[in-house]
Short mmCIF file of C-alpha atoms and ligand atoms in Angstrom, two decimals:
data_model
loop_
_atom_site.label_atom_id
_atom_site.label_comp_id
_atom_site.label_asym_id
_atom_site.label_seq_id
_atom_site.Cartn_x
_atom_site.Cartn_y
_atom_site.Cartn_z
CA UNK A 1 11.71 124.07 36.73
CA UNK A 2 14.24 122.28 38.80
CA UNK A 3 12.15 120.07 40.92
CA UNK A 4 8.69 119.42 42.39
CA UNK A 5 6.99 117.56 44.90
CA UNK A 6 3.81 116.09 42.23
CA UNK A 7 0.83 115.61 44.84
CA UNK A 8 -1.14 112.98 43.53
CA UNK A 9 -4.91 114.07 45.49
CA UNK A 10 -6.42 111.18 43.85
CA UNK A 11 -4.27 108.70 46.31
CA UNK A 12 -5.20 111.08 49.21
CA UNK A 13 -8.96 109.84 48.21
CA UNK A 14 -7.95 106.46 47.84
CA UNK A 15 -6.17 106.36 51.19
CA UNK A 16 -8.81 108.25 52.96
CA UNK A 17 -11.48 105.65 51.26
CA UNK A 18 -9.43 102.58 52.45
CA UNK A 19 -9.51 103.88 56.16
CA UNK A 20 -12.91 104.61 55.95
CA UNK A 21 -13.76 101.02 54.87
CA UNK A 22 -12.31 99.88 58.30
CA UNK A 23 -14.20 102.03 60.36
CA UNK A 24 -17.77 103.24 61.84
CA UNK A 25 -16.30 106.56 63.13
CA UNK A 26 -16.17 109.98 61.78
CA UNK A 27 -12.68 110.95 59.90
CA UNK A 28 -10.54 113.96 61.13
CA UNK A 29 -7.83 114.86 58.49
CA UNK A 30 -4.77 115.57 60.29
CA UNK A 31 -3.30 118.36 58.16
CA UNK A 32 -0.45 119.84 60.37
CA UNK A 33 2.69 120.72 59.31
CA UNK A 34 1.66 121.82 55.49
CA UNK A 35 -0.03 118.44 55.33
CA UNK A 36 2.93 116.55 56.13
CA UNK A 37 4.16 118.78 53.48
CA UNK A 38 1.74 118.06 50.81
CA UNK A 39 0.21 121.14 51.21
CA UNK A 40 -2.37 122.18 53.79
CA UNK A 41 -5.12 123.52 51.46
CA UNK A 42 -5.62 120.98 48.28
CA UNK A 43 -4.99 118.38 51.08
CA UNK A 44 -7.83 119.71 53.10
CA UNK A 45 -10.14 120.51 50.43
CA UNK A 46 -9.77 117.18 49.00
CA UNK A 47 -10.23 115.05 52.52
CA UNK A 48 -13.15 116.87 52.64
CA UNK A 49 -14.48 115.45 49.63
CA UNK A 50 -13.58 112.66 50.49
CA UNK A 51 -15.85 112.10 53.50
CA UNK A 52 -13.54 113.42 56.04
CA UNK A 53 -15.93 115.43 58.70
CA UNK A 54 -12.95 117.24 60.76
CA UNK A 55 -9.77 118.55 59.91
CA UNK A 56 -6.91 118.81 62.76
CA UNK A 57 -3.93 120.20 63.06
CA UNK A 58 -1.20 121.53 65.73
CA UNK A 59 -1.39 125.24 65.33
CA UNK A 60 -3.70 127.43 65.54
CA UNK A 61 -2.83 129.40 62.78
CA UNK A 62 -3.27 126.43 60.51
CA UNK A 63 -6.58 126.24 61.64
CA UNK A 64 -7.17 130.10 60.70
CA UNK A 65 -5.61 129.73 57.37
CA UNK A 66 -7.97 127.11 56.43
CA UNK A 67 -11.26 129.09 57.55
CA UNK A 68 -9.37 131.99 55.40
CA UNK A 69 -9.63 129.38 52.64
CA UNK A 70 -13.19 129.14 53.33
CA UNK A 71 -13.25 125.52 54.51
CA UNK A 72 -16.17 125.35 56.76
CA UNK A 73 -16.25 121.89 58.79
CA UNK A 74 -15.02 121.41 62.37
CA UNK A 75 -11.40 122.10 62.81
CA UNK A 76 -9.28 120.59 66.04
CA UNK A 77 -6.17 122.65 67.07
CA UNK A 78 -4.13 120.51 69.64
CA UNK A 79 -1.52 123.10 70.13
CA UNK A 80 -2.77 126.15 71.77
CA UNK A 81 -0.65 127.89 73.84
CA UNK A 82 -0.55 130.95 76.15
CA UNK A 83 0.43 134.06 73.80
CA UNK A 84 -1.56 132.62 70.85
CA UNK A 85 -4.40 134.57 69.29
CA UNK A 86 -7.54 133.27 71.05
CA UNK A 87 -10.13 135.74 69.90
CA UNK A 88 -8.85 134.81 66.05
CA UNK A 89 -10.28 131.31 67.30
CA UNK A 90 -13.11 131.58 68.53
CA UNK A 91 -14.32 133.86 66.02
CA UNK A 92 -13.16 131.57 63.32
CA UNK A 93 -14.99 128.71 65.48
CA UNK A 94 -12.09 126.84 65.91
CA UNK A 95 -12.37 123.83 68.18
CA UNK A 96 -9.47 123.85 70.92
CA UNK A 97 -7.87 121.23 72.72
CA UNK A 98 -7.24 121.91 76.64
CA UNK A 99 -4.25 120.39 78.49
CA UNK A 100 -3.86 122.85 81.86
CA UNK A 101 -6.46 124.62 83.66
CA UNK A 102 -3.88 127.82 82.86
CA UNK A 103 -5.22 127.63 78.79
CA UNK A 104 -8.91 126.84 79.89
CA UNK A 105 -8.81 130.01 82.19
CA UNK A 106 -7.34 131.86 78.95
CA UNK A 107 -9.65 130.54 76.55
CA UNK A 108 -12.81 131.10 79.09
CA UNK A 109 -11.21 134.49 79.80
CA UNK A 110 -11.11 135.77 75.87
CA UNK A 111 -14.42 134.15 75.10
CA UNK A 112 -16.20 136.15 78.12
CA UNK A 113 -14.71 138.90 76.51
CA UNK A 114 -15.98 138.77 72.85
CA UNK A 115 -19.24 136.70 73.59
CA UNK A 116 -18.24 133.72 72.09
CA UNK A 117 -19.13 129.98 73.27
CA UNK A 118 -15.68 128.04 72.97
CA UNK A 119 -15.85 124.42 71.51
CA UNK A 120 -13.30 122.37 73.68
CA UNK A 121 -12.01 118.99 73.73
CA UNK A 122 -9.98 117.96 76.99
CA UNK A 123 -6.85 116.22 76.06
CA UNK A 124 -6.11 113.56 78.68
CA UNK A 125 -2.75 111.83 79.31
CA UNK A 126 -2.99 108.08 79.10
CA UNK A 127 0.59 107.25 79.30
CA UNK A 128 2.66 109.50 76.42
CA UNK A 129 3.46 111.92 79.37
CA UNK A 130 3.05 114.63 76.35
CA UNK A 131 0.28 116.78 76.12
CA UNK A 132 -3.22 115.95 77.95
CA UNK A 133 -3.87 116.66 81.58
CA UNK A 134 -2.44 114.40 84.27
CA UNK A 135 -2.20 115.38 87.75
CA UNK A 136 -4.49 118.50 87.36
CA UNK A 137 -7.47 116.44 86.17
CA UNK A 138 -9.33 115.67 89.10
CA UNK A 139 -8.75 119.68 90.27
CA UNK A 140 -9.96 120.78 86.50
CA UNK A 141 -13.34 118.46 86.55
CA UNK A 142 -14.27 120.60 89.59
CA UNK A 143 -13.46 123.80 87.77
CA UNK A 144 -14.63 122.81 84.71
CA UNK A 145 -18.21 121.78 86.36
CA UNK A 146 -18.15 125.15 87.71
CA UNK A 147 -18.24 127.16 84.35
CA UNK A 148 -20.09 124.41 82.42
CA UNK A 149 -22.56 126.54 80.89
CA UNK A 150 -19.82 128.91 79.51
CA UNK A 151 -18.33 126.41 76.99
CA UNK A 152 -19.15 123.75 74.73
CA UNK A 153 -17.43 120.35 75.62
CA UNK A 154 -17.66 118.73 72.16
CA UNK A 155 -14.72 115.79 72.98
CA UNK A 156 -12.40 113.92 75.41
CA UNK A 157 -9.45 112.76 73.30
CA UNK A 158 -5.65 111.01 74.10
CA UNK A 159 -2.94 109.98 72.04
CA UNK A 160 -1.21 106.42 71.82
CA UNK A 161 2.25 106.29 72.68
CA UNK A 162 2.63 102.78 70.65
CA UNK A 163 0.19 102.25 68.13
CA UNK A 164 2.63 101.30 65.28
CA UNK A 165 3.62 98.15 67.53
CA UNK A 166 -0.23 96.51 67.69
CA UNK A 167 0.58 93.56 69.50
CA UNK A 168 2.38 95.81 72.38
CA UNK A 169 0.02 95.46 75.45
CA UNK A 170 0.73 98.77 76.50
CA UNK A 171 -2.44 100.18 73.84
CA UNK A 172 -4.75 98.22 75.92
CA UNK A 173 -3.38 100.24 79.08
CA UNK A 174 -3.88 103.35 77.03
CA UNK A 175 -7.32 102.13 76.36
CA UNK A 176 -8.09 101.32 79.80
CA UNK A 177 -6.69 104.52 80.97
CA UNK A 178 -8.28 106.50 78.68
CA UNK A 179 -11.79 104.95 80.02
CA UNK A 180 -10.95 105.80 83.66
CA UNK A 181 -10.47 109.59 82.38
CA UNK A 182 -14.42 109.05 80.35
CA UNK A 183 -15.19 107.71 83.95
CA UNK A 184 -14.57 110.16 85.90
CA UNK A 185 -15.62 113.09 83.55
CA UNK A 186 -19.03 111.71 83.07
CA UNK A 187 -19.12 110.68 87.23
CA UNK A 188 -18.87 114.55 87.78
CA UNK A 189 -21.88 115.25 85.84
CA UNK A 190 -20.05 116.21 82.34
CA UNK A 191 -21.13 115.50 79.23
CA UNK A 192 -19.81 115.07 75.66
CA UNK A 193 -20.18 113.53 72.21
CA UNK A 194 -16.70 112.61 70.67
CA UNK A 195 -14.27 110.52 72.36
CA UNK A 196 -11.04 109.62 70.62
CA UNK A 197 -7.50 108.07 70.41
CA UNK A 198 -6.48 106.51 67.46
CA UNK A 199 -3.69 107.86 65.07
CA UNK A 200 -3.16 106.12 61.63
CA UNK A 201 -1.70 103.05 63.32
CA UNK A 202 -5.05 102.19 65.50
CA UNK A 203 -6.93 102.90 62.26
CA UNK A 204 -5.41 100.40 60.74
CA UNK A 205 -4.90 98.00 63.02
CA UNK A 206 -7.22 98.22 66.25
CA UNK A 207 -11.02 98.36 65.87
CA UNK A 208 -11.60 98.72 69.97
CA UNK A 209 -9.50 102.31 69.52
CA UNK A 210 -11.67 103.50 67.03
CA UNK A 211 -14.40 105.11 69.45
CA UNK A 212 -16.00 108.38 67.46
CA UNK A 213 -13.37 109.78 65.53
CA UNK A 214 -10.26 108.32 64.33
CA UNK A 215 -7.28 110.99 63.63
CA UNK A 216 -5.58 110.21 60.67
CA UNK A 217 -2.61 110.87 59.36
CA UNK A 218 0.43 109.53 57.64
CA UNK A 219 -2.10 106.88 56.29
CA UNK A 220 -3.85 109.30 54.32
CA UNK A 221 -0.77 110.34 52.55
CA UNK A 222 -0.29 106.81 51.84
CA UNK A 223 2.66 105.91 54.16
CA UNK A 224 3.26 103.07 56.29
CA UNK A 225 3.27 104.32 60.11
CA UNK A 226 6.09 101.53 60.66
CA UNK A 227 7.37 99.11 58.39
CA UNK A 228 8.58 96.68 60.48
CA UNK A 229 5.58 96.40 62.53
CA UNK A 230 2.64 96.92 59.74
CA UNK A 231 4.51 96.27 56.52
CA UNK A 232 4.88 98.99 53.47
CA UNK A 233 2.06 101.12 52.20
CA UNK A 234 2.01 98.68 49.36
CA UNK A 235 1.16 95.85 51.54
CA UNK A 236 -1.01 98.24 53.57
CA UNK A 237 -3.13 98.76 50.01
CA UNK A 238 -2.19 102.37 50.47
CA UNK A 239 -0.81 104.80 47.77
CA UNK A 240 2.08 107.33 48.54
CA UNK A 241 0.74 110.76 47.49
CA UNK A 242 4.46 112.64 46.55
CA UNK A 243 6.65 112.45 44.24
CA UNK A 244 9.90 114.08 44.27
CA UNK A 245 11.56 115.04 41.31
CA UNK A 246 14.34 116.84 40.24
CA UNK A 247 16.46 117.57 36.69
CA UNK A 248 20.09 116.41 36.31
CA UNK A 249 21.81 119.45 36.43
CA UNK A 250 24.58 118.11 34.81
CA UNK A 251 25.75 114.47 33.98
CA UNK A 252 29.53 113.30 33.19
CA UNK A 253 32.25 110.41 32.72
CA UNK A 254 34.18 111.10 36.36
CA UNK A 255 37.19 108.60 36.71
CA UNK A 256 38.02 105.82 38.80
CA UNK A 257 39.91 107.18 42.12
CA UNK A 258 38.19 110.54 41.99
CA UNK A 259 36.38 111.97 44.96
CA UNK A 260 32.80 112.88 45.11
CA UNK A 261 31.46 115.87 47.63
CA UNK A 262 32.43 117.94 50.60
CA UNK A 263 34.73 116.15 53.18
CA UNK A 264 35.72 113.50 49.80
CA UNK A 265 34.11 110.65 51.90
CA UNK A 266 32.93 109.20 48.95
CA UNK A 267 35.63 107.71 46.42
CA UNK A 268 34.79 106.40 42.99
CA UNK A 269 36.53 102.47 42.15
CA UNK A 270 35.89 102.45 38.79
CA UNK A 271 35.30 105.10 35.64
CA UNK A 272 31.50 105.98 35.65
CA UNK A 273 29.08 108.29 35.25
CA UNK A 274 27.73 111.17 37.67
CA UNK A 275 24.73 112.78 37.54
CA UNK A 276 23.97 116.16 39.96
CA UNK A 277 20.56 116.67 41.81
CA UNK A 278 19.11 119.79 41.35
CA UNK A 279 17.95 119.60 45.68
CA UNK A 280 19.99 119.24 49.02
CA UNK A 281 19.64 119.79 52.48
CA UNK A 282 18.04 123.15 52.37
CA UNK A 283 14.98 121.40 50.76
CA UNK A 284 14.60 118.51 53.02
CA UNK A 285 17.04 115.80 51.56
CA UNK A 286 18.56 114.27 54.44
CA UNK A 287 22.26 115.25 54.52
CA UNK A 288 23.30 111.99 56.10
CA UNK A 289 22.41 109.30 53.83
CA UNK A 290 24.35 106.34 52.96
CA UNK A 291 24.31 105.14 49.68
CA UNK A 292 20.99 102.83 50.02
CA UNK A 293 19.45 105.74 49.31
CA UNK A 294 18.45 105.58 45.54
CA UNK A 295 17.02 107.71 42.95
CA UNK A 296 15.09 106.47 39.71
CA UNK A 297 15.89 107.41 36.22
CA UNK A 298 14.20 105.86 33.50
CA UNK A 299 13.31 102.88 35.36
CA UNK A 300 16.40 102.15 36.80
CA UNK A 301 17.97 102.84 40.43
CA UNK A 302 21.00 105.09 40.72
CA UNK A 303 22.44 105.47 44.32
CA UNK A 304 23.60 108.80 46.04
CA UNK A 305 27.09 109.47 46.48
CA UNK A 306 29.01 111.11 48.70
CA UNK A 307 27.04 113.76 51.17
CA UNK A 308 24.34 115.90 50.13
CA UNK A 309 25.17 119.58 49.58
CA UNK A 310 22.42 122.62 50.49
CA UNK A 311 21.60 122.79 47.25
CA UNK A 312 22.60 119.48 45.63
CA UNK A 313 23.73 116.19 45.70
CA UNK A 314 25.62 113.49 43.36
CA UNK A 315 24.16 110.18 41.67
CA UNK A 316 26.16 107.15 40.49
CA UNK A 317 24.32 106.26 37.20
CA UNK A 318 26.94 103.45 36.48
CA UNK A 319 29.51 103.77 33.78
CA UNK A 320 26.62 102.80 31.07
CA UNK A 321 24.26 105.42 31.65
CA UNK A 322 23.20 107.26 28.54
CA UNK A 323 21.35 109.77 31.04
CA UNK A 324 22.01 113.20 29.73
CA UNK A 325 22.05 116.55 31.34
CA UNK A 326 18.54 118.30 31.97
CA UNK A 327 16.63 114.58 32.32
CA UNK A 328 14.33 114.25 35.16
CA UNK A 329 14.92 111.93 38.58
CA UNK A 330 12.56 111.12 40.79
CA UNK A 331 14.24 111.36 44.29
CA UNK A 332 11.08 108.90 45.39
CA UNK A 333 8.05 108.05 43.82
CA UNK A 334 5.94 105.38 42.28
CA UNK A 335 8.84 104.02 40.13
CA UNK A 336 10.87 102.11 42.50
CA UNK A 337 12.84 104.77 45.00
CA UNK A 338 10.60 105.60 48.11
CA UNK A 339 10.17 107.88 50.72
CA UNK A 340 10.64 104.74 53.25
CA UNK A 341 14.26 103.97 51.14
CA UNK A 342 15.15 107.39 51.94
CA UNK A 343 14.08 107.49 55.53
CA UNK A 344 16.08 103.65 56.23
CA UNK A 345 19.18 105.64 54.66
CA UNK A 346 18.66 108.12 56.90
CA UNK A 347 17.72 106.64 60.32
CA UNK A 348 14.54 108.34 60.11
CA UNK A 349 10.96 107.96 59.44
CA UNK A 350 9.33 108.38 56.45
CA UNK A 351 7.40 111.30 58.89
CA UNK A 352 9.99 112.99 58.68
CA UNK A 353 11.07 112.97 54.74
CA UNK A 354 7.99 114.57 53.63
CA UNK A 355 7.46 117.14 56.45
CA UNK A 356 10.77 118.56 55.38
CA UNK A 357 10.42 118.74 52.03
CA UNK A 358 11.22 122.71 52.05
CA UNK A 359 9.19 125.71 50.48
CA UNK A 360 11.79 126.14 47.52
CA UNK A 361 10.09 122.87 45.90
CA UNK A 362 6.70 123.97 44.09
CA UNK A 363 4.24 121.49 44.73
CA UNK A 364 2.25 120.49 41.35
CA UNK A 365 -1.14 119.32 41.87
CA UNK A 366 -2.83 115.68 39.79
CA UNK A 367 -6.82 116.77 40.76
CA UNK A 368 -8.96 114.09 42.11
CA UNK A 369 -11.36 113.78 39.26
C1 PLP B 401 0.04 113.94 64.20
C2 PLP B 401 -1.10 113.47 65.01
C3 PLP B 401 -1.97 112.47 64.54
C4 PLP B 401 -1.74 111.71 63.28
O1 PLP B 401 -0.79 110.70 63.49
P1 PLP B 401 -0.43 109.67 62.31
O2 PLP B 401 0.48 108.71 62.94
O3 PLP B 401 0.24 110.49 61.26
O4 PLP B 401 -1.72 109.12 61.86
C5 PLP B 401 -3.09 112.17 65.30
N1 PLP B 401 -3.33 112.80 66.47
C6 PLP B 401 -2.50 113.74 66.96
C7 PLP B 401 -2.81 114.38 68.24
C8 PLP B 401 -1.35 114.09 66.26
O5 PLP B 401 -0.53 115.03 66.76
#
């Protein structure tokens, strides 16, 4: 094998534990996107051993493939969109979120159709300006009233556009806001259990967001939603869930002056040794990275250099290195190179490292038991 991503499910417990420590609501998994690439399905099974009553995720036909993996508790799709398969979920008892009155007519429409009672939760727009209804809302409640007895209305739910930043006043305007939306459904006569708005960040950090369910996220895979603002996962008492590794595909004495990669941006001061990652761009490794992004090897840090290839890139193991070819790297990990390294090299978010990591890299599995 080349390279894997090693899930460790037991930190996905721990993570999921910690939150739950910090909290009197319920615990919806957010599992989108492959489980920020950790895999949707050992992710989901294990969050649901771990206490976690919903699952969520953007599309709906993550929500179908895990009913086809026979996971049975409520499942939130935020995503829906005209075109997409609503009979698949409402017979697989998915729980939609509704935006527009357009969707709630489809939804309403399909369900009439088959004879199924939709489960809905209305998305409102506190001040994102993404997804959630806005200036239709008033219009909706009215419509909404009007076919009350043809759907289930099991939440009211809104996103924070700031959470990561907890001393920005702007979450107590979403909070506010998001009250005058509760207000105004529940003036009209409409009634529902679940109200919620925090992500990760709010988890962690604001209590008065919690409400019924808090959505979690990047917290459960044991990453910091912003180090600046909240510190690292370490100081956060969470534990990062992948490791990335990958076999030197070959390692050798290069000489002082040479080049290293496409475009020779890269230029090597002294002799040394280079050792060649088996995983590039086409597998999620950032193609821009300067060389603060590190790899481990046998305890020590080796830095990338040069740009990353599709299917490769170049570490500097130092002119010392008795690395040989065919030893293992771990791109990040629990030895020192992380996920938040990479991201910093990268001008990105940690988000984004581990949602990319591609489908070439087999994921490898440490149970939770
Ligand atoms: C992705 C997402 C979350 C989780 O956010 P984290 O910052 O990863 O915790 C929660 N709610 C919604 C609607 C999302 O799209």
């Amino acid at each position: 094998m080349r390279a894997c991503a090693e899930i460790d499910l037991r930190a996905i417990a721990h993570n999921i534990a910690l939150i739950r420590a910090k909290t009197k609501a319920q615990i919806l998994a957010v599992v989108k996107a492959d489980a920020y690439g950790h895999g949707l399905i050992p992710v989901a099974r294990t969050a649901v051993e771990s206490g976690a009553q919903w699952l969520g995720v953007a599309l709906l036909e993550e929500a179908i493939a895990l009913r086809q993996a026979g996971i049975e508790v409520p499942i939130l799709a935020w995503l829906t969109t005209a075109g997409d398969d609503f009979e698949a979920a409402l017979r697989n008892h998915i729980d939609l979120s509704i935006s527009s009155v357009e969707i709630f007519d489809l939804v309403l429409a399909q369900a009439r159709k088959i004879g199924v009672k939709p489960r809905l939760h209305f998305e409102v727009d506190t001040g994102m300006s993404r997804g959630g209804f806005l200036e239709q809302w008033s219009a909706f409640i009215n419509s909404a009233k009007a076919a009350a007895d043809e759907f289930t209305l099991v939440g009211l739910w809104s996103h924070f556009a700031r959470a990561d930043e907890p001393d920005e006043p702007m979450n107590r305007v979403q909070i506010e806001e998001f009250e005058h939306f509760r207000f105004e459904l529940e003036s009209a006569g409409i009634k529902t259990e679940y109200f919620h708005q925090a992500n990760s960040a709010a988890a962690l950090t604001n209590p008065q967001s919690h409400r019924d369910i808090v959505r979690i996220g990047i917290a459960m895979y044991g990453l910091s939603p912003d180090l600046e603002t909240m510190g690292d996962s370490q100081s956060l008492g969470l534990i990062p869930a992948m490791t990335l590794k990958s076999r030197l595909v070959v390692v050798k004495k290069v000489p002082a002056g040479s080049s290293v990669g496409y475009g020779a941006t890269a230029r090597l001061d002294r002799d040394t040794t280079l050792g060649v990652v088996a995983l590039g761009y086409a597998d999620g490794i950032p193609r821009n990275t300067s060389s603060s992004a590190k790899v481990s090897i046998a305890g020590q840090l080796a830095p990338v250099i040069g740009r990353v290839s599709m299917d490769q890139f170049v570490v500097d193991l130092g002119p010392d290195s008795i690395a040989k070819t065919g030893d293992w790297v771990e791109i990040f990990g629990k030895s020192g190179a992380s996920v938040d390294t990479w991201a910093k090299a990268a001008g990105t978010i940690n988000y984004e490292i581990v949602t990319r990591i591609g489908p070439r890299v087999p994921r490898i599995y440490l149970p939770n038991n």
